[in-house]
PDB file of C-alpha atoms in Angstrom:
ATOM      1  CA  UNK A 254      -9.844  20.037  11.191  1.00 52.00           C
ATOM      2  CA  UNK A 255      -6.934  22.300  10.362  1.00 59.00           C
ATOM      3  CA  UNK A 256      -5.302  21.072   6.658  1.00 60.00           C
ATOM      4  CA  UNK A 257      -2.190  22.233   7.877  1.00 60.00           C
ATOM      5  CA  UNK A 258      -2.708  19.400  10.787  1.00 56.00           C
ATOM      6  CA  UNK A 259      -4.015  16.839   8.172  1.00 58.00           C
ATOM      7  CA  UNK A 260      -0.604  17.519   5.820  1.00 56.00           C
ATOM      8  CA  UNK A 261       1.699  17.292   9.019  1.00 58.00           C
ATOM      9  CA  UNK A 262       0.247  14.148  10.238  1.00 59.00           C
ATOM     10  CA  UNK A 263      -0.164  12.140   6.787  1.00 63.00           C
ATOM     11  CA  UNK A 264       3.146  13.603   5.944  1.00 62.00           C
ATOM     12  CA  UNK A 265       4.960  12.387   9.323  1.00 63.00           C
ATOM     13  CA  UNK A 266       2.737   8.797   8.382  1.00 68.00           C
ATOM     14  CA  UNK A 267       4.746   8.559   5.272  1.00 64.00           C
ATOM     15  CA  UNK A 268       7.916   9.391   7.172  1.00 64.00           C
ATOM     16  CA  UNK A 269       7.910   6.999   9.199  1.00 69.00           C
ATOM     17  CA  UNK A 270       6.569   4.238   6.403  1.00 64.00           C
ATOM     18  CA  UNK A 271       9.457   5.630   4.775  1.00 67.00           C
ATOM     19  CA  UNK A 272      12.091   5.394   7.238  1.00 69.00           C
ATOM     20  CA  UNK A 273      10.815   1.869   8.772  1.00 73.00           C
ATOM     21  CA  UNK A 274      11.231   0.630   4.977  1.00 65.00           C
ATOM     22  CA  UNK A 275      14.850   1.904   5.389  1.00 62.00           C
ATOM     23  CA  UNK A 276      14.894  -0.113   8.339  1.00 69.00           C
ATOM     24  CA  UNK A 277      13.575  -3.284   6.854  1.00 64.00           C
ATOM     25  CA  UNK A 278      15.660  -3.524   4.384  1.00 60.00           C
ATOM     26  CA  UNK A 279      18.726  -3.531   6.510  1.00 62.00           C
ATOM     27  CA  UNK A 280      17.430  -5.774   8.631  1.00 62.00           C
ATOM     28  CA  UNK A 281      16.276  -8.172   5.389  1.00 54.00           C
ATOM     29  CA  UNK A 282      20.098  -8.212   4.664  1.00 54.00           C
ATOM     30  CA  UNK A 283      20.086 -10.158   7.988  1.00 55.00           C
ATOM     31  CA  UNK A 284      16.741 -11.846   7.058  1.00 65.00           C
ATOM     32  CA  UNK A 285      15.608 -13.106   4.146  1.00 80.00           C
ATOM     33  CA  UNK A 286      12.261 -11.773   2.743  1.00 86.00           C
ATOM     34  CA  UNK A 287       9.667 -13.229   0.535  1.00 88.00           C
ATOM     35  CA  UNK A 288       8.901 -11.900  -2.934  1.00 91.00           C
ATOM     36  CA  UNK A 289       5.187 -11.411  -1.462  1.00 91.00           C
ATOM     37  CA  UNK A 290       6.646  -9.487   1.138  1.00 94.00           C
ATOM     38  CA  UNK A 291       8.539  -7.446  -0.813  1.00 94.00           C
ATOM     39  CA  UNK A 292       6.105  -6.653  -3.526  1.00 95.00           C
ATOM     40  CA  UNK A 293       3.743  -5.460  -0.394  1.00 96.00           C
ATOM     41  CA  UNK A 294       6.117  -3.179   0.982  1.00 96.00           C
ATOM     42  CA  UNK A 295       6.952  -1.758  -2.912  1.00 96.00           C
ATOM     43  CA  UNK A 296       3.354  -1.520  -3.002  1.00 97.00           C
ATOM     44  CA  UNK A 297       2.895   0.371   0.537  1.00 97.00           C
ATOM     45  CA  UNK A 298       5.542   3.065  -0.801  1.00 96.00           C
ATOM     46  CA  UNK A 299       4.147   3.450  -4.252  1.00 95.00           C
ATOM     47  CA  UNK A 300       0.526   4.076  -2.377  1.00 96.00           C
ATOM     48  CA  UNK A 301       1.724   6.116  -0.129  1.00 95.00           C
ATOM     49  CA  UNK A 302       4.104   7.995  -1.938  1.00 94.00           C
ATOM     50  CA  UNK A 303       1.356   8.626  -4.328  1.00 92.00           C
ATOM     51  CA  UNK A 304      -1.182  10.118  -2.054  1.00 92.00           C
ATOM     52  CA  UNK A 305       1.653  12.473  -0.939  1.00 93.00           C
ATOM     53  CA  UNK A 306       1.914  13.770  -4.565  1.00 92.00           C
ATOM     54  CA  UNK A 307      -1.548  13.503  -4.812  1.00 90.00           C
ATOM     55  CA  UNK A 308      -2.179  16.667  -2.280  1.00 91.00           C
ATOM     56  CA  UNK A 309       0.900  18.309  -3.374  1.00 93.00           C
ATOM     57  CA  UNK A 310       0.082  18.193  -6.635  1.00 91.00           C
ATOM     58  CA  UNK A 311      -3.298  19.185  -6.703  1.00 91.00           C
ATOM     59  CA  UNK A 312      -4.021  19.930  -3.155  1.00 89.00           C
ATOM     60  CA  UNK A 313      -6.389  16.587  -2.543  1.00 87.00           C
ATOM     61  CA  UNK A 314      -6.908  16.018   1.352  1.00 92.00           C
ATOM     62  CA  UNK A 315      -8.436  12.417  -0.093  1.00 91.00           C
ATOM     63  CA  UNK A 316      -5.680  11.020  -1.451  1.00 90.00           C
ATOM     64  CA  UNK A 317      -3.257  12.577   0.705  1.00 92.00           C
ATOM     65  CA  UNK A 318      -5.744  10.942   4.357  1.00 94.00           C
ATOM     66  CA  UNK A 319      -6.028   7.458   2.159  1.00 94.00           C
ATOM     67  CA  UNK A 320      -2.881   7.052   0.359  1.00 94.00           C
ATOM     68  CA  UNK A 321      -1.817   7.086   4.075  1.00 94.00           C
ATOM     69  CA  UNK A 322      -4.141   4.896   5.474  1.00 96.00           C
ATOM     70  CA  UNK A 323      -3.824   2.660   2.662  1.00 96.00           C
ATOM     71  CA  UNK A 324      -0.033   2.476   2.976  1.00 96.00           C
ATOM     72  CA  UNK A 325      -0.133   1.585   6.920  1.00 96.00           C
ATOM     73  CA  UNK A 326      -2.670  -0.721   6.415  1.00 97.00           C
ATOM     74  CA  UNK A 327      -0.427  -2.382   3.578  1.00 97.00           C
ATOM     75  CA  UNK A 328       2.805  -2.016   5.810  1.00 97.00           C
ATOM     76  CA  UNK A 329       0.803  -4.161   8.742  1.00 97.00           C
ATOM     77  CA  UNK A 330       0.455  -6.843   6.316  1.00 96.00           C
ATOM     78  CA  UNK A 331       3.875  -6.805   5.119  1.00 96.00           C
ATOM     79  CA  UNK A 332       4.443  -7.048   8.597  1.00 95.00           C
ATOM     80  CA  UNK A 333       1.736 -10.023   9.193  1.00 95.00           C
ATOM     81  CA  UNK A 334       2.643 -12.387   6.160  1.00 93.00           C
ATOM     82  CA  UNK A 335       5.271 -14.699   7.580  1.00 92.00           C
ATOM     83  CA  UNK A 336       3.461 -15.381  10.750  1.00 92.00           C
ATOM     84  CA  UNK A 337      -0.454 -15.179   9.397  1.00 92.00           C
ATOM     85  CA  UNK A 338      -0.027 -15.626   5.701  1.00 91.00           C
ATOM     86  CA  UNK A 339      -3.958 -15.977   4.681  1.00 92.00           C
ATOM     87  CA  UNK A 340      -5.107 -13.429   7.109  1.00 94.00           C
ATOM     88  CA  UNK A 341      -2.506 -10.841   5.398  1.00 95.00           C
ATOM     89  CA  UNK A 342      -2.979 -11.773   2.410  1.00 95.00           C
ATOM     90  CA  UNK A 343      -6.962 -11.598   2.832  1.00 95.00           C
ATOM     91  CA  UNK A 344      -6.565  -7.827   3.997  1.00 96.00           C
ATOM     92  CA  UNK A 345      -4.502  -7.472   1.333  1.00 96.00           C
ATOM     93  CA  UNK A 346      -6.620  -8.856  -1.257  1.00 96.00           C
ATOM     94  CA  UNK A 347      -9.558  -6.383   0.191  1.00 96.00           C
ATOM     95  CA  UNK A 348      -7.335  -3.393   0.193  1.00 97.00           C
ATOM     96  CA  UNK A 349      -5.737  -4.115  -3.268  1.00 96.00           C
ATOM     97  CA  UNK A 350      -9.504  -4.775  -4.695  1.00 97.00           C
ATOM     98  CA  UNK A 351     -10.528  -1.649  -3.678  1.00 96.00           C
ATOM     99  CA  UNK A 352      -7.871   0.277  -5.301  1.00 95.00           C
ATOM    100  CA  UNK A 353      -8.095  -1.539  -8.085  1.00 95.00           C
ATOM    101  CA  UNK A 354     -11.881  -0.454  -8.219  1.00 96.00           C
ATOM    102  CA  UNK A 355     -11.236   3.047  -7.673  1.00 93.00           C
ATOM    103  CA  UNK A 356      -8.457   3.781 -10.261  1.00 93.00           C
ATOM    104  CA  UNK A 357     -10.135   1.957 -12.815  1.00 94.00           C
ATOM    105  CA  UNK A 358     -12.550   4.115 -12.569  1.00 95.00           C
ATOM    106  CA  UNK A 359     -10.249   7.030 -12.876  1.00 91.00           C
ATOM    107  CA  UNK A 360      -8.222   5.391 -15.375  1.00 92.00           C
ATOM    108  CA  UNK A 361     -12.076   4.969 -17.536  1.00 93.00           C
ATOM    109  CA  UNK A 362     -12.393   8.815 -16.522  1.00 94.00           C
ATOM    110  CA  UNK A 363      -9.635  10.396 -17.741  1.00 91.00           C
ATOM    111  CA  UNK A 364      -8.475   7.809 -19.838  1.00 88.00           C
ATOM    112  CA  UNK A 365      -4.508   8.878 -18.811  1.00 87.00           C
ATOM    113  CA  UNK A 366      -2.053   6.174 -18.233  1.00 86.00           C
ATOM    114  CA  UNK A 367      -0.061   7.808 -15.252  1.00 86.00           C
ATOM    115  CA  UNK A 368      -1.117   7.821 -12.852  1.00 86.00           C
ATOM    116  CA  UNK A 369      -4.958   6.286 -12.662  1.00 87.00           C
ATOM    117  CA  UNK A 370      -3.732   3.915 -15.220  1.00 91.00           C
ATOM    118  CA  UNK A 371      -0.200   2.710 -14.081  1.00 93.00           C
ATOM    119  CA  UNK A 372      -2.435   2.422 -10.516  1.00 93.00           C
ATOM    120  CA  UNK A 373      -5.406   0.264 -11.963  1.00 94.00           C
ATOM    121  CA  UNK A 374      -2.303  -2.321 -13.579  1.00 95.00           C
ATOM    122  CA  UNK A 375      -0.256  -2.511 -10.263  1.00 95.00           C
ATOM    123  CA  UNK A 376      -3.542  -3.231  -8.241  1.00 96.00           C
ATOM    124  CA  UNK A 377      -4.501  -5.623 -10.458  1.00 96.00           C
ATOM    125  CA  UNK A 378      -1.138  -7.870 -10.185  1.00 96.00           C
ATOM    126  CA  UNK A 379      -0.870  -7.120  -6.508  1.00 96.00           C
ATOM    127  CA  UNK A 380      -5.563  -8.341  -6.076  1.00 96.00           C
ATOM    128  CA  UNK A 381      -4.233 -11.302  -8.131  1.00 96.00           C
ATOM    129  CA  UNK A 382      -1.415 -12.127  -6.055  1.00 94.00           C
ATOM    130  CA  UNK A 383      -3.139 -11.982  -2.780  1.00 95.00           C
ATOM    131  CA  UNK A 384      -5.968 -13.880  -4.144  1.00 95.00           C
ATOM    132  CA  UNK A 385      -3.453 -16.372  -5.785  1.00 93.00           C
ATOM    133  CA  UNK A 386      -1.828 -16.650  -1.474  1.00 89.00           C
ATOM    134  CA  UNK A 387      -5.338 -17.408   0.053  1.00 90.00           C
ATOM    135  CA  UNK A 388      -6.255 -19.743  -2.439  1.00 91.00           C
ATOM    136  CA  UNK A 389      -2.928 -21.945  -2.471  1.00 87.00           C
ATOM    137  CA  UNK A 390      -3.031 -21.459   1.425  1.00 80.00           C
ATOM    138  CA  UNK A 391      -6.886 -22.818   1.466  1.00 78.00           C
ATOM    139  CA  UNK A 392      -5.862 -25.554  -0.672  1.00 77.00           C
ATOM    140  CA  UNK A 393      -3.067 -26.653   1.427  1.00 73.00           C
ATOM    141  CA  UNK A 394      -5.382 -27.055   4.290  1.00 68.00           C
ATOM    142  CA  UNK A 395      -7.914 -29.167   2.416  1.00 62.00           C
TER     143      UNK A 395
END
């Protein structure tokens, strides 16, 4: 696979994040969102945005493929908590545990607050948030 291909495509995948956060927010003028919602979408940006500066920084295909992926995959459940709040917030949960496990790791590594560090404390509220959404929802149901 060409890197020049990869950078193109992950960097026209944080475009678009970009410019269909734009879009959101003019339209949430309209619409009213929900705090989980909008810490998701600050979330989906901050991932995303730091995978970007991840491969321009230190030329990382990793972080540059999953901060994408990671971002999307948040964006969808932005896009999925007012109509399927549990099932968002469980891929959420999932997503934000893993990134919690990986920059804690980095964060034990290399002992630096920013960015491993500032990453490991922003998973962590966002892991307990989501798990705080499924378990309110389940106990709704009950």
């Amino acid at each position: 696979m060409n890197i020049r291909w990869i950078f193109q495509l992950s960097f026209w995948s944080v475009f678009q994040l970009t410019i269909r956060a734009a879009i959101v927010v003019e339209t949430a003028k309209k619409m009213a969102m929900s705090m989980s919602q909008r810490l998701t979408l600050g979330f989906a940006a901050l991932v995303g945005f730091g995978g970007l500066m991840g491969y321009l920084k230190t030329g990382s295909q990793k972080s540059l493929i999953f901060g994408g992926i990671s971002a999307a995959l948040l964006y969808y459940v932005y896009t999925q908590l007012p109509m399927r709040p549990v099932y968002a917030s469980c891929i959420g949960l999932g997503l934000s545990a893993a990134l919690l496990g990986v920059t804690g790791l980095r964060f034990k590594k290399s002992g630096k607050l920013f960015p491993a560090g500032m990453m490991f404390i922003v998973s962590l509220i966002m892991t307990e948030g989501y798990l705080h959404g499924v378990m309110r929802s389940l106990h709704s149901n009950m």
